[in-house]
Amino acid sequence: DFFQSSSFAMQRIPRALRRFSSLGNAQRVDYCLDHELHHQAALLRGSLPLHHQGPRHPLQSASKLSLRFEVRRLESARNDWAFIWTHGLTSSVDSEDEGGWPFSGIASLSSLLPVVRYDARGHGESDENDQCTWMAMGSDLCKLHQKMFPNGRMILGGTSMGAAASLYAALEAPEKVGALVLATPPTAWATRQKFVPLYQESLELAEKHGLETAKAVAETKARPPIFLQTESGRACFEIGWRAKFAMGQRRYCAALRGAIQSDLPSPEEIQRLEIPTLILAWKSDAQHPLESAQILHDLLPRAQLCVAESWAEIEEFPARISHFLNNLL
């Protein structure tokens, strides 16, 4: 287990990933390949090397993929489980914290169990990557868990793209996944095929004219009504675009290509996941239609569905996740 007690028993981190040096009351873990993780009280941050990507062509060399992450854990938390959260398309841990998408409250679950949040490949401060498909991100999740919590079980959660990656990870390693939290599932299957041209339009716009033009066009499009109810909801657009500009044109376009190439696992695969699942959704959002949440609820044998009717109910999502986890653990 990554954590053994409130002092985090750092000696249990796999030996291949660490060497220690004392920094007063804190500890510093220098990962191989110059990746570092800093430990201060109940918060750890760092960058974790996952694997080498195989070259696409014999003349191309393999490249390393590292993900920027943070771990939070309060003294009262369990140490035999970990909750791993994945953000949505073109977002990041920092953007969620800033209010770019209404799930910063996920960090508060650290009173129950260690909470891992990370920047997905090609996003935030993680390494650039041209293969940003949901299936690839699901494999990243499994590797992240194996390196950080090799002897524990994981609960996977995510919003939109992150929900999709969590499903793929659960299919890849069902014996390691104790539960799922799927927030605002994206379009899927027939509905996704109708939505893909909008992604392609956004990609072409960004490639040809840059992110400023892409944002200007996005500003003319309708936003989900539930986001217009409060100042926090209205602010999501500007904060979200700050994350996109931080990615830069190349990384932003790679993320969109990954979304275009991706879909949820097949209904037949999803039906095999007999895992307790909490699905969170809201209405009138074309990119995250309630239909996707309802279909997943019907397919997953042990799923429960919660639909927010207002922004205030969206802000209650972390409390609903906490209740779900308390009943599970």
Short mmCIF file of C-alpha atoms in Angstrom, two decimals:
data_model
loop_
_atom_site.label_atom_id
_atom_site.label_comp_id
_atom_site.label_asym_id
_atom_site.label_seq_id
_atom_site.Cartn_x
_atom_site.Cartn_y
_atom_site.Cartn_z
CA ASP A 1 0.00 0.00 0.00
CA PHE A 2 1.17 3.50 -0.81
CA PHE A 3 0.10 4.69 2.64
CA GLN A 4 0.47 2.64 5.83
CA SER A 5 -0.26 5.32 8.46
CA SER A 6 -0.61 9.05 8.86
CA SER A 7 3.16 9.34 8.34
CA PHE A 8 2.67 7.76 4.90
CA ALA A 9 5.23 4.95 5.39
CA MET A 10 7.10 6.07 2.29
CA GLN A 11 9.39 3.05 2.48
CA ARG A 12 6.60 1.02 0.92
CA ILE A 13 6.89 2.83 -2.41
CA PRO A 14 8.41 0.40 -4.93
CA ARG A 15 12.21 0.58 -4.66
CA ALA A 16 12.61 1.18 -8.39
CA LEU A 17 10.89 4.55 -8.01
CA ARG A 18 12.56 6.16 -5.05
CA ARG A 19 15.47 7.34 -3.04
CA PHE A 20 15.11 9.47 0.05
CA SER A 21 16.65 12.59 1.47
CA SER A 22 15.53 14.45 4.58
CA LEU A 23 13.89 17.88 4.30
CA GLY A 24 13.14 18.81 7.91
CA ASN A 25 9.67 17.58 8.87
CA ALA A 26 8.88 16.65 5.28
CA GLN A 27 10.35 14.11 2.92
CA ARG A 28 11.36 14.32 -0.66
CA VAL A 29 11.23 11.35 -3.00
CA ASP A 30 13.40 11.67 -6.08
CA TYR A 31 11.99 9.40 -8.76
CA CYS A 32 14.20 7.82 -11.31
CA LEU A 33 14.68 9.81 -14.51
CA ASP A 34 14.68 13.07 -12.52
CA HIS A 35 11.00 12.93 -11.60
CA GLU A 36 10.26 14.25 -8.14
CA LEU A 37 7.53 13.94 -5.58
CA HIS A 38 7.29 16.23 -2.57
CA HIS A 39 5.71 15.11 0.67
CA GLN A 40 4.33 17.73 3.02
CA ALA A 41 1.87 16.69 5.72
CA ALA A 42 -1.21 15.31 3.93
CA LEU A 43 -0.33 16.34 0.40
CA LEU A 44 2.05 14.79 -2.11
CA ARG A 45 2.71 16.09 -5.60
CA GLY A 46 5.00 14.83 -8.30
CA SER A 47 5.43 13.30 -11.72
CA LEU A 48 5.30 9.54 -12.19
CA PRO A 49 6.95 7.74 -15.15
CA LEU A 50 4.53 5.11 -16.44
CA HIS A 51 6.09 3.36 -19.40
CA HIS A 52 7.83 3.64 -22.74
CA GLN A 53 5.57 4.04 -25.73
CA GLY A 54 6.37 1.71 -28.56
CA PRO A 55 7.51 3.48 -31.74
CA ARG A 56 5.02 3.73 -34.57
CA HIS A 57 7.76 3.34 -37.16
CA PRO A 58 11.11 1.48 -36.97
CA LEU A 59 12.97 4.76 -37.41
CA GLN A 60 11.14 6.47 -34.56
CA SER A 61 12.50 6.06 -31.05
CA ALA A 62 10.27 5.18 -28.11
CA SER A 63 9.42 8.04 -25.75
CA LYS A 64 8.70 8.10 -22.05
CA LEU A 65 5.31 9.05 -20.66
CA SER A 66 5.07 10.67 -17.24
CA LEU A 67 1.93 11.94 -15.55
CA ARG A 68 1.79 14.83 -13.08
CA PHE A 69 -0.25 13.83 -10.02
CA GLU A 70 -1.21 14.76 -6.49
CA VAL A 71 -2.28 12.58 -3.57
CA ARG A 72 -4.29 13.78 -0.58
CA ARG A 73 -4.96 11.76 2.53
CA LEU A 74 -6.13 12.80 5.98
CA GLU A 75 -5.19 10.91 9.11
CA SER A 76 -8.66 9.37 9.38
CA ALA A 77 -8.50 7.83 5.89
CA ARG A 78 -8.27 4.14 5.13
CA ASN A 79 -5.06 2.78 3.62
CA ASP A 80 -6.35 -0.34 1.84
CA TRP A 81 -8.23 1.57 -0.89
CA ALA A 82 -7.43 4.52 -3.16
CA PHE A 83 -9.76 6.79 -5.11
CA ILE A 84 -8.32 7.85 -8.48
CA TRP A 85 -10.05 10.74 -10.27
CA THR A 86 -9.65 11.68 -13.95
CA HIS A 87 -10.67 15.11 -15.28
CA GLY A 88 -12.43 15.84 -18.57
CA LEU A 89 -11.23 16.76 -22.06
CA THR A 90 -8.74 19.69 -22.18
CA SER A 91 -9.01 20.17 -18.41
CA SER A 92 -6.48 19.47 -15.64
CA VAL A 93 -6.16 19.21 -11.88
CA ASP A 94 -5.33 22.91 -11.63
CA SER A 95 -8.23 23.90 -13.87
CA GLU A 96 -10.71 21.90 -11.77
CA ASP A 97 -9.30 23.51 -8.62
CA GLU A 98 -9.76 26.94 -10.20
CA GLY A 99 -13.39 26.20 -11.07
CA GLY A 100 -13.10 25.24 -14.72
CA TRP A 101 -15.38 22.26 -14.10
CA PRO A 102 -17.46 21.72 -10.95
CA PHE A 103 -15.56 18.83 -9.37
CA SER A 104 -12.83 20.46 -7.26
CA GLY A 105 -14.67 19.11 -4.20
CA ILE A 106 -13.36 15.63 -5.04
CA ALA A 107 -10.28 16.46 -2.95
CA SER A 108 -12.48 16.56 0.18
CA LEU A 109 -12.94 12.78 -0.06
CA SER A 110 -9.42 12.41 1.34
CA SER A 111 -10.92 12.05 4.81
CA LEU A 112 -12.22 8.65 3.71
CA LEU A 113 -9.37 7.26 1.61
CA PRO A 114 -6.33 8.50 -0.35
CA VAL A 115 -7.47 10.64 -3.30
CA VAL A 116 -5.26 10.66 -6.39
CA ARG A 117 -5.87 13.31 -9.03
CA TYR A 118 -3.64 13.60 -12.07
CA ASP A 119 -3.30 15.32 -15.42
CA ALA A 120 -4.16 12.87 -18.19
CA ARG A 121 -1.65 12.28 -21.00
CA GLY A 122 -1.34 15.37 -23.17
CA HIS A 123 -3.10 17.53 -20.55
CA GLY A 124 -2.01 19.95 -17.86
CA GLU A 125 1.57 19.35 -16.72
CA SER A 126 1.75 15.75 -17.91
CA ASP A 127 3.83 14.79 -20.92
CA GLU A 128 2.70 15.67 -24.41
CA ASN A 129 1.27 12.71 -26.31
CA ASP A 130 -0.25 12.16 -29.74
CA GLN A 131 -2.33 9.16 -28.65
CA CYS A 132 -4.98 10.70 -26.40
CA THR A 133 -7.68 8.08 -26.82
CA TRP A 134 -9.90 7.04 -23.94
CA MET A 135 -8.69 3.46 -24.15
CA ALA A 136 -5.06 4.58 -23.82
CA MET A 137 -6.00 6.69 -20.80
CA GLY A 138 -7.70 3.66 -19.25
CA SER A 139 -4.42 1.76 -19.54
CA ASP A 140 -2.61 4.72 -17.98
CA LEU A 141 -4.98 4.50 -15.02
CA CYS A 142 -4.15 0.83 -14.48
CA LYS A 143 -0.41 1.54 -14.63
CA LEU A 144 -0.76 4.50 -12.27
CA HIS A 145 -2.52 2.30 -9.74
CA GLN A 146 -0.01 -0.52 -10.10
CA LYS A 147 2.92 1.81 -9.46
CA MET A 148 1.39 3.75 -6.58
CA PHE A 149 -0.85 1.21 -4.82
CA PRO A 150 0.32 -2.22 -6.01
CA ASN A 151 -1.30 -4.12 -3.13
CA GLY A 152 -4.51 -2.15 -2.72
CA ARG A 153 -7.80 -1.88 -4.56
CA MET A 154 -8.95 1.23 -6.36
CA ILE A 155 -12.18 3.13 -6.81
CA LEU A 156 -12.15 4.96 -10.12
CA GLY A 157 -13.98 8.17 -10.85
CA GLY A 158 -13.97 10.75 -13.56
CA THR A 159 -15.99 13.26 -15.50
CA SER A 160 -16.75 13.01 -19.23
CA MET A 161 -13.47 11.79 -20.78
CA GLY A 162 -12.42 10.73 -17.28
CA ALA A 163 -15.56 8.64 -16.87
CA ALA A 164 -14.78 6.89 -20.17
CA ALA A 165 -11.17 6.22 -19.13
CA SER A 166 -12.42 4.78 -15.84
CA LEU A 167 -14.69 2.36 -17.70
CA TYR A 168 -11.81 1.17 -19.88
CA ALA A 169 -9.58 0.71 -16.83
CA ALA A 170 -12.28 -1.29 -15.07
CA LEU A 171 -12.55 -3.59 -18.07
CA GLU A 172 -8.76 -3.98 -18.21
CA ALA A 173 -8.36 -4.81 -14.51
CA PRO A 174 -11.78 -5.68 -13.04
CA GLU A 175 -10.23 -7.56 -10.12
CA LYS A 176 -8.58 -4.33 -8.90
CA VAL A 177 -11.60 -2.02 -9.20
CA GLY A 178 -14.00 -1.96 -6.27
CA ALA A 179 -16.38 0.73 -7.55
CA LEU A 180 -16.91 3.40 -10.20
CA VAL A 181 -18.05 7.02 -10.06
CA LEU A 182 -19.05 8.15 -13.55
CA ALA A 183 -19.81 11.87 -13.70
CA THR A 184 -21.40 13.50 -16.74
CA PRO A 185 -20.75 10.60 -19.16
CA PRO A 186 -19.99 11.79 -22.70
CA THR A 187 -21.88 11.07 -25.90
CA ALA A 188 -21.65 7.43 -26.94
CA TRP A 189 -22.29 5.09 -29.87
CA ALA A 190 -24.95 6.45 -32.28
CA THR A 191 -25.20 9.76 -30.44
CA ARG A 192 -21.43 10.17 -30.56
CA GLN A 193 -21.30 9.63 -34.29
CA LYS A 194 -23.63 12.59 -34.67
CA PHE A 195 -21.45 14.70 -32.37
CA VAL A 196 -18.04 13.87 -33.88
CA PRO A 197 -18.41 16.41 -36.75
CA LEU A 198 -18.56 19.18 -34.14
CA TYR A 199 -15.23 17.99 -32.70
CA GLN A 200 -13.80 17.86 -36.22
CA GLU A 201 -14.99 21.41 -36.87
CA SER A 202 -13.32 22.60 -33.64
CA LEU A 203 -10.12 20.76 -34.56
CA GLU A 204 -9.93 22.26 -38.05
CA LEU A 205 -10.63 25.71 -36.66
CA ALA A 206 -7.84 25.44 -34.08
CA GLU A 207 -5.38 23.98 -36.60
CA LYS A 208 -5.99 26.62 -39.27
CA HIS A 209 -6.73 29.73 -37.24
CA GLY A 210 -5.44 29.12 -33.70
CA LEU A 211 -6.97 28.96 -30.26
CA GLU A 212 -8.08 32.61 -30.08
CA THR A 213 -10.36 32.07 -33.06
CA ALA A 214 -11.54 28.73 -31.69
CA LYS A 215 -12.52 30.43 -28.44
CA ALA A 216 -14.30 33.26 -30.25
CA VAL A 217 -16.44 30.73 -32.15
CA ALA A 218 -17.11 28.75 -28.96
CA GLU A 219 -18.40 31.93 -27.30
CA THR A 220 -21.21 32.11 -29.88
CA LYS A 221 -22.55 28.67 -29.00
CA ALA A 222 -25.20 27.91 -26.42
CA ARG A 223 -24.08 26.60 -23.04
CA PRO A 224 -25.99 24.23 -20.77
CA PRO A 225 -28.69 26.25 -18.95
CA ILE A 226 -27.64 24.84 -15.59
CA PHE A 227 -24.28 26.62 -16.00
CA LEU A 228 -25.99 29.98 -16.39
CA GLN A 229 -27.74 29.89 -13.00
CA THR A 230 -24.80 31.13 -10.91
CA GLU A 231 -21.61 33.13 -11.21
CA SER A 232 -19.59 29.95 -10.55
CA GLY A 233 -21.31 28.21 -13.43
CA ARG A 234 -20.86 31.12 -15.80
CA ALA A 235 -17.17 31.37 -14.88
CA CYS A 236 -16.48 27.81 -16.04
CA PHE A 237 -16.19 28.90 -19.68
CA GLU A 238 -13.36 31.41 -19.17
CA ILE A 239 -11.52 29.20 -16.67
CA GLY A 240 -11.85 26.22 -18.98
CA TRP A 241 -10.39 28.17 -21.87
CA ARG A 242 -7.43 29.25 -19.76
CA ALA A 243 -6.60 25.54 -19.47
CA LYS A 244 -6.89 25.16 -23.24
CA PHE A 245 -4.54 28.09 -23.88
CA ALA A 246 -2.12 26.62 -21.33
CA MET A 247 -2.11 23.38 -23.35
CA GLY A 248 -1.13 25.20 -26.51
CA GLN A 249 -2.37 24.57 -30.02
CA ARG A 250 -0.51 21.32 -30.62
CA ARG A 251 -1.58 19.61 -27.39
CA TYR A 252 -5.14 20.93 -27.67
CA CYS A 253 -5.46 19.52 -31.18
CA ALA A 254 -3.99 16.16 -30.12
CA ALA A 255 -6.60 15.95 -27.35
CA LEU A 256 -9.41 16.67 -29.82
CA ARG A 257 -8.10 14.01 -32.21
CA GLY A 258 -8.13 11.54 -29.34
CA ALA A 259 -11.74 12.43 -28.60
CA ILE A 260 -12.70 12.02 -32.26
CA GLN A 261 -11.11 8.56 -32.33
CA SER A 262 -12.76 7.44 -29.09
CA ASP A 263 -16.07 6.03 -27.94
CA LEU A 264 -17.31 4.26 -24.84
CA PRO A 265 -16.73 0.50 -24.62
CA SER A 266 -19.45 -1.57 -26.27
CA PRO A 267 -22.71 -2.15 -24.34
CA GLU A 268 -21.84 -5.85 -24.15
CA GLU A 269 -18.51 -5.08 -22.45
CA ILE A 270 -20.08 -2.62 -20.02
CA GLN A 271 -22.72 -5.15 -18.97
CA ARG A 272 -19.94 -7.41 -17.68
CA LEU A 273 -18.92 -4.87 -15.04
CA GLU A 274 -20.70 -6.06 -11.91
CA ILE A 275 -19.20 -3.25 -9.86
CA PRO A 276 -21.05 -0.79 -7.58
CA THR A 277 -21.38 2.37 -9.68
CA LEU A 278 -22.59 5.88 -8.98
CA ILE A 279 -23.57 7.88 -12.09
CA LEU A 280 -23.87 11.66 -11.81
CA ALA A 281 -25.51 13.77 -14.50
CA TRP A 282 -27.39 16.96 -15.29
CA LYS A 283 -29.87 17.91 -18.02
CA SER A 284 -29.67 19.89 -21.27
CA ASP A 285 -25.98 19.39 -22.04
CA ALA A 286 -25.36 18.21 -25.62
CA GLN A 287 -21.80 17.09 -24.88
CA HIS A 288 -22.88 15.12 -21.80
CA PRO A 289 -26.44 14.06 -22.59
CA LEU A 290 -28.63 12.62 -19.88
CA GLU A 291 -29.31 9.77 -22.33
CA SER A 292 -25.72 8.50 -21.89
CA ALA A 293 -26.13 8.40 -18.11
CA GLN A 294 -29.47 6.63 -18.39
CA ILE A 295 -28.14 4.00 -20.81
CA LEU A 296 -25.16 3.31 -18.53
CA HIS A 297 -27.55 3.01 -15.60
CA ASP A 298 -29.54 0.40 -17.53
CA LEU A 299 -26.44 -1.51 -18.65
CA LEU A 300 -24.46 -1.63 -15.40
CA PRO A 301 -25.98 -4.26 -13.09
CA ARG A 302 -25.18 -2.42 -9.85
CA ALA A 303 -25.57 1.23 -10.83
CA GLN A 304 -27.44 4.11 -9.22
CA LEU A 305 -28.17 7.39 -11.01
CA CYS A 306 -28.30 10.91 -9.57
CA VAL A 307 -29.47 13.79 -11.79
CA ALA A 308 -28.87 17.37 -10.68
CA GLU A 309 -31.70 19.82 -11.33
CA SER A 310 -29.78 22.94 -10.30
CA TRP A 311 -26.24 24.25 -9.76
CA ALA A 312 -26.76 23.88 -6.01
CA GLU A 313 -27.36 20.15 -6.56
CA ILE A 314 -24.20 19.92 -8.68
CA GLU A 315 -22.28 21.37 -5.74
CA GLU A 316 -23.69 18.52 -3.64
CA PHE A 317 -22.07 15.88 -5.86
CA PRO A 318 -18.99 15.42 -3.61
CA ALA A 319 -21.31 14.80 -0.65
CA ARG A 320 -23.22 12.22 -2.70
CA ILE A 321 -19.95 10.52 -3.65
CA SER A 322 -18.93 10.53 0.01
CA HIS A 323 -22.22 8.86 0.99
CA PHE A 324 -21.74 6.28 -1.76
CA LEU A 325 -18.19 5.50 -0.61
CA ASN A 326 -19.18 5.35 3.06
CA ASN A 327 -21.78 2.72 2.27
CA LEU A 328 -19.29 0.81 0.17
CA LEU A 329 -16.35 0.89 2.57
#
